[in-house]
Amino acid sequence: RDFPDFILGDFKYISSDKQGKREWELRASEAKMYNTKNQVYLYNMVMTFYNEQNTVKSFVSANSGYIDKTTMNIFAEGRVKILSENQSTLEANKVYWDNDKKHFYSTPEELVTLKRGNTVITGYKMVADSGLKQVTIEKVKADVKK
């Protein structure tokens, strides 16, 4: 049987760059740490990204997810919503964060919806920066309202 090494409530983790500047902060109502897998499973997770001025660049919420402690890559699933400072919103059921490349991505079969102003874009296989300024989506369907 597979038991966690630790179960934590009100989990918080802060990631910083080599100069010590805060890049992102992750919170969860509960975290289960598995040392042999190098993974932390998260429940009711919220992730906040910061810009150079240390103000909020974007905000991610999801029902659950996990962190790979080796790579610091993050998987979020269940009503994933990303809100950015430029008023863009991205919604999906599953989204990944690649910590080395500093971008979000989804799998080719995962439907994503991007809302920016009066434009709504749906499609698959998304890649986006943490501020949702540069977003690539394949198999796109767009709806532009006046």
XYZ file of C-alpha atoms in Angstrom:
146
model
C 0.000 0.000 0.000
C 1.094 3.465 -0.817
C 1.038 5.878 2.120
C 2.271 9.481 2.051
C 5.321 10.379 4.123
C 3.673 13.622 5.235
C 0.181 15.091 5.130
C 0.122 18.852 5.538
C -2.718 21.331 5.895
C -2.480 24.913 4.623
C 0.508 24.060 2.420
C 2.573 26.926 0.976
C 5.644 26.858 -1.273
C 7.508 29.846 -2.731
C 9.763 29.495 -5.779
C 12.457 32.079 -6.416
C 15.064 32.656 -9.105
C 18.838 32.520 -8.593
C 18.886 36.127 -7.365
C 16.254 35.335 -4.722
C 13.347 37.124 -6.471
C 9.983 35.470 -5.962
C 8.747 33.880 -9.210
C 5.643 32.057 -8.027
C 3.858 30.933 -4.902
C 1.788 27.781 -4.506
C -0.852 27.185 -1.835
C -3.114 24.216 -1.166
C -5.593 23.321 1.542
C -3.923 19.912 1.803
C -0.690 18.387 0.517
C 0.444 14.763 0.602
C 4.193 14.263 0.211
C 5.606 11.044 -1.242
C 9.393 11.079 -0.830
C 10.044 7.897 -2.844
C 8.155 9.360 -5.860
C 9.503 12.893 -5.296
C 5.939 14.166 -5.638
C 3.587 16.331 -3.596
C -0.132 15.878 -4.294
C -2.196 19.025 -3.795
C -5.876 19.628 -3.114
C -7.695 22.933 -3.658
C -4.585 24.518 -5.107
C -3.883 28.148 -5.952
C -0.749 29.361 -7.726
C 0.278 33.015 -8.018
C 2.918 34.273 -10.486
C 4.792 37.535 -9.904
C 6.369 40.019 -12.314
C 9.666 41.918 -11.963
C 7.997 44.533 -9.723
C 6.857 41.747 -7.363
C 3.178 42.344 -8.155
C 0.744 39.660 -9.294
C 1.148 38.724 -12.971
C -1.336 35.839 -13.014
C -3.343 33.585 -10.767
C -4.153 29.869 -11.218
C -6.754 27.814 -9.368
C -7.580 24.104 -9.652
C -9.286 21.349 -7.701
C -6.115 19.263 -7.433
C -2.675 18.626 -8.848
C 0.868 17.631 -8.000
C 4.432 18.914 -7.996
C 7.379 16.907 -9.269
C 9.978 17.870 -6.639
C 12.865 16.953 -8.961
C 11.901 19.311 -11.809
C 9.423 21.592 -9.951
C 7.009 21.005 -12.840
C 3.372 21.233 -11.799
C 0.216 19.510 -13.000
C -3.190 21.021 -12.237
C -6.570 19.469 -12.945
C -10.235 19.953 -12.273
C -11.755 23.300 -13.215
C -8.379 24.909 -13.931
C -8.667 28.662 -14.357
C -5.809 31.079 -15.110
C -6.452 34.813 -14.706
C -3.832 37.306 -15.874
C -3.092 40.958 -15.221
C -4.022 41.741 -18.860
C -7.598 40.541 -18.127
C -7.185 37.277 -20.073
C -8.740 34.090 -18.721
C -7.772 30.569 -19.710
C -9.919 27.601 -18.681
C -9.282 23.870 -19.052
C -9.650 20.640 -17.168
C -5.890 19.864 -17.160
C -2.902 22.197 -17.442
C 0.823 21.646 -16.903
C 3.490 24.147 -15.810
C 7.000 23.553 -17.188
C 9.272 25.259 -14.683
C 12.387 25.191 -16.923
C 10.657 26.673 -19.975
C 8.456 28.932 -17.814
C 5.233 28.162 -19.647
C 1.877 26.434 -19.325
C 0.868 23.724 -21.769
C -1.901 21.230 -22.390
C -2.047 17.901 -24.168
C -3.307 17.624 -27.784
C -6.632 16.144 -26.637
C -7.325 18.725 -23.892
C -9.870 21.416 -24.803
C -8.892 24.917 -23.634
C -10.812 28.190 -23.725
C -9.091 31.587 -23.822
C -11.113 34.736 -23.200
C -9.582 38.134 -23.901
C -11.878 41.143 -24.175
C -14.776 40.234 -26.463
C -12.857 37.361 -28.050
C -13.367 33.727 -27.045
C -10.993 31.130 -28.526
C -11.332 27.387 -28.003
C -8.902 24.774 -29.209
C -6.373 22.128 -28.280
C -2.657 21.777 -27.532
C -2.100 25.127 -25.798
C 1.239 26.715 -24.889
C 1.235 29.999 -22.933
C 3.580 32.154 -20.885
C 2.736 32.746 -17.222
C 1.096 36.114 -17.947
C -1.026 34.826 -20.871
C 0.547 37.416 -23.161
C 1.779 34.869 -25.707
C -0.660 31.988 -26.202
C -0.572 29.353 -28.947
C -3.585 27.087 -29.468
C -4.104 24.536 -32.239
C -7.383 23.476 -33.917
C -8.880 26.856 -33.065
C -12.478 28.007 -33.068
C -12.904 31.715 -32.318
C -15.921 33.874 -31.497
C -15.449 37.640 -31.693
C -18.314 39.731 -30.348
C -18.894 43.410 -31.026
